């Protein structure tokens, strides 16, 4: 997967855009949702994927 600028990821639990996240080689390795408290990286998705 090519690297590109990603402004936010989406929490799969509450469908909220989240701006606290880290990517490695196009994969979400950590993220935090300030709305529901989700911090499981596999429970977030990159918009449009």
Coordinates of N, CA, C and O in Angstrom, one line a residue:
X1 N 0.9 -1.2 0.0 CA 0.0 0.0 0.0 C 0.9 1.2 0.0 O 1.9 1.3 0.7
X2 N 0.5 2.2 -0.8 CA 1.3 3.4 -0.8 C 1.0 4.3 0.4 O -0.1 4.3 0.9
X3 N 2.0 5.1 0.8 CA 1.8 6.0 1.9 C 1.1 7.3 1.3 O 1.4 7.8 0.3
X4 N 0.2 7.8 2.1 CA -0.5 9.0 1.7 C -0.9 9.7 3.0 O -0.8 9.2 4.1
X5 N -1.2 11.0 2.8 CA -1.6 11.8 4.0 C -3.1 11.4 4.4 O -4.0 11.4 3.6
X6 N -3.2 11.0 5.7 CA -4.5 10.6 6.2 C -4.7 11.5 7.4 O -3.9 11.6 8.3
X7 N -5.8 12.3 7.3 CA -6.1 13.3 8.3 C -6.8 12.6 9.6 O -6.6 13.1 10.6
X8 N -7.6 11.6 9.3 CA -8.3 10.9 10.5 C -8.6 9.5 10.2 O -8.5 9.1 9.0
X9 N -8.9 8.7 11.2 CA -9.4 7.4 11.0 C -10.8 7.4 11.7 O -11.2 8.3 12.4
X10 N -11.6 6.4 11.4 CA -13.0 6.3 11.9 C -13.1 5.2 12.9 O -12.7 4.0 12.6
X11 N -13.7 5.5 14.0 CA -13.9 4.4 15.0 C -15.1 3.6 14.6 O -16.2 4.1 14.2
X12 N -14.9 2.2 14.5 CA -16.0 1.3 14.1 C -17.0 1.2 15.2 O -18.1 0.8 14.8
X13 N -16.7 1.5 16.4 CA -17.7 1.3 17.5 C -18.8 2.4 17.5 O -19.9 2.2 17.7
X14 N -18.3 3.7 17.2 CA -19.3 4.8 17.3 C -19.3 5.7 16.0 O -20.0 6.7 16.0
X15 N -18.5 5.3 15.0 CA -18.5 6.0 13.7 C -18.1 7.4 13.8 O -18.6 8.3 13.1
X16 N -17.1 7.7 14.7 CA -16.6 9.0 14.9 C -15.2 9.2 14.3 O -14.4 8.3 14.4
X17 N -15.0 10.3 13.6 CA -13.6 10.6 13.1 C -12.7 10.8 14.3 O -13.0 11.5 15.3
X18 N -11.5 10.2 14.3 CA -10.5 10.3 15.4 C -9.2 10.8 14.8 O -8.7 10.3 13.8
X19 N -8.6 11.7 15.5 CA -7.4 12.4 15.0 C -6.1 11.9 15.8 O -5.1 12.3 15.4
X20 N -6.3 11.1 16.8 CA -5.1 10.6 17.6 C -4.9 9.1 17.1 O -5.6 8.2 17.5
X21 N -3.9 9.0 16.2 CA -3.6 7.6 15.7 C -2.2 7.6 15.1 O -1.6 8.6 14.8
X22 N -1.7 6.4 15.0 CA -0.4 6.2 14.4 C -0.5 5.1 13.3 O -1.2 4.1 13.5
X23 N 0.1 5.4 12.2 CA 0.1 4.4 11.1 C 1.6 3.9 10.9 O 2.5 4.6 11.1
X24 N 1.7 2.7 10.4 CA 2.9 2.1 10.0 C 2.7 1.3 8.7 O 1.9 0.4 8.7
X25 N 3.3 1.8 7.6 CA 3.2 1.1 6.3 C 1.7 1.1 5.9 O 1.2 0.0 5.4
X26 N 1.0 2.1 6.2 CA -0.4 2.2 5.8 C -1.4 1.4 6.6 O -2.6 1.3 6.3
X27 N -0.9 0.9 7.8 CA -1.8 0.1 8.7 C -1.9 0.9 10.0 O -0.9 1.4 10.5
X28 N -3.1 0.9 10.6 CA -3.3 1.6 11.8 C -2.7 0.7 12.9 O -3.1 -0.5 13.1
X29 N -1.7 1.3 13.7 CA -1.1 0.5 14.7 C -1.5 0.9 16.1 O -1.5 0.2 17.1
X30 N -2.0 2.2 16.2 CA -2.6 2.6 17.5 C -3.6 3.8 17.2 O -3.4 4.5 16.2
X31 N -4.6 3.9 18.0 CA -5.6 5.0 17.8 C -6.4 5.1 19.1 O -6.4 4.2 19.9
X32 N -7.0 6.3 19.2 CA -7.8 6.5 20.4 C -9.1 7.4 20.0 O -8.9 8.4 19.3
X33 N -10.2 6.9 20.5 CA -11.5 7.7 20.2 C -11.8 8.4 21.5 O -12.1 7.7 22.5
X34 N -11.9 9.7 21.5 CA -12.2 10.5 22.7 C -13.7 10.5 23.0 O -14.1 10.9 24.1
X35 N -14.5 10.0 22.1 CA -16.0 9.9 22.3 C -16.3 8.6 23.1 O -17.0 8.7 24.2
X36 N -15.9 7.5 22.6 CA -16.3 6.2 23.3 C -15.2 5.6 24.1 O -15.4 4.6 24.8
X37 N -14.0 6.1 23.9 CA -12.8 5.5 24.7 C -12.2 4.3 24.0 O -11.3 3.7 24.6
X38 N -12.6 3.9 22.8 CA -12.0 2.8 22.1 C -10.5 3.1 21.9 O -10.1 4.2 21.4
X39 N -9.7 2.1 22.1 CA -8.3 2.2 21.9 C -7.7 0.9 21.2 O -6.5 0.7 21.2
X40 N -8.6 0.1 20.6 CA -8.2 -1.1 19.9 C -7.9 -0.8 18.5 O -8.8 -0.4 17.8
X41 N -6.7 -0.9 18.0 CA -6.3 -0.5 16.7 C -7.1 -1.1 15.6 O -7.4 -0.5 14.6
X42 N -7.5 -2.4 15.8 CA -8.3 -3.1 14.8 C -9.7 -2.7 14.7 O -10.5 -3.1 13.9
X43 N -10.1 -1.8 15.6 CA -11.5 -1.3 15.7 C -11.6 0.1 15.0 O -12.6 0.8 15.3
X44 N -10.6 0.4 14.2 CA -10.6 1.7 13.5 C -10.4 1.4 12.0 O -9.8 0.3 11.7
X45 N -10.9 2.3 11.2 CA -10.6 2.1 9.7 C -10.2 3.4 9.1 O -10.6 4.5 9.6
X46 N -9.5 3.3 8.0 CA -9.1 4.4 7.2 C -10.3 4.8 6.3 O -10.8 3.9 5.6
X47 N -10.8 6.0 6.3 CA -11.9 6.4 5.4 C -11.6 6.0 4.0 O -10.5 6.2 3.5
X48 N -12.6 5.4 3.3 CA -12.5 5.1 1.9 C -12.0 3.7 1.7 O -11.7 3.4 0.5
X49 N -11.7 3.0 2.7 CA -11.1 1.6 2.5 C -12.1 0.6 3.0 O -12.9 0.8 3.8

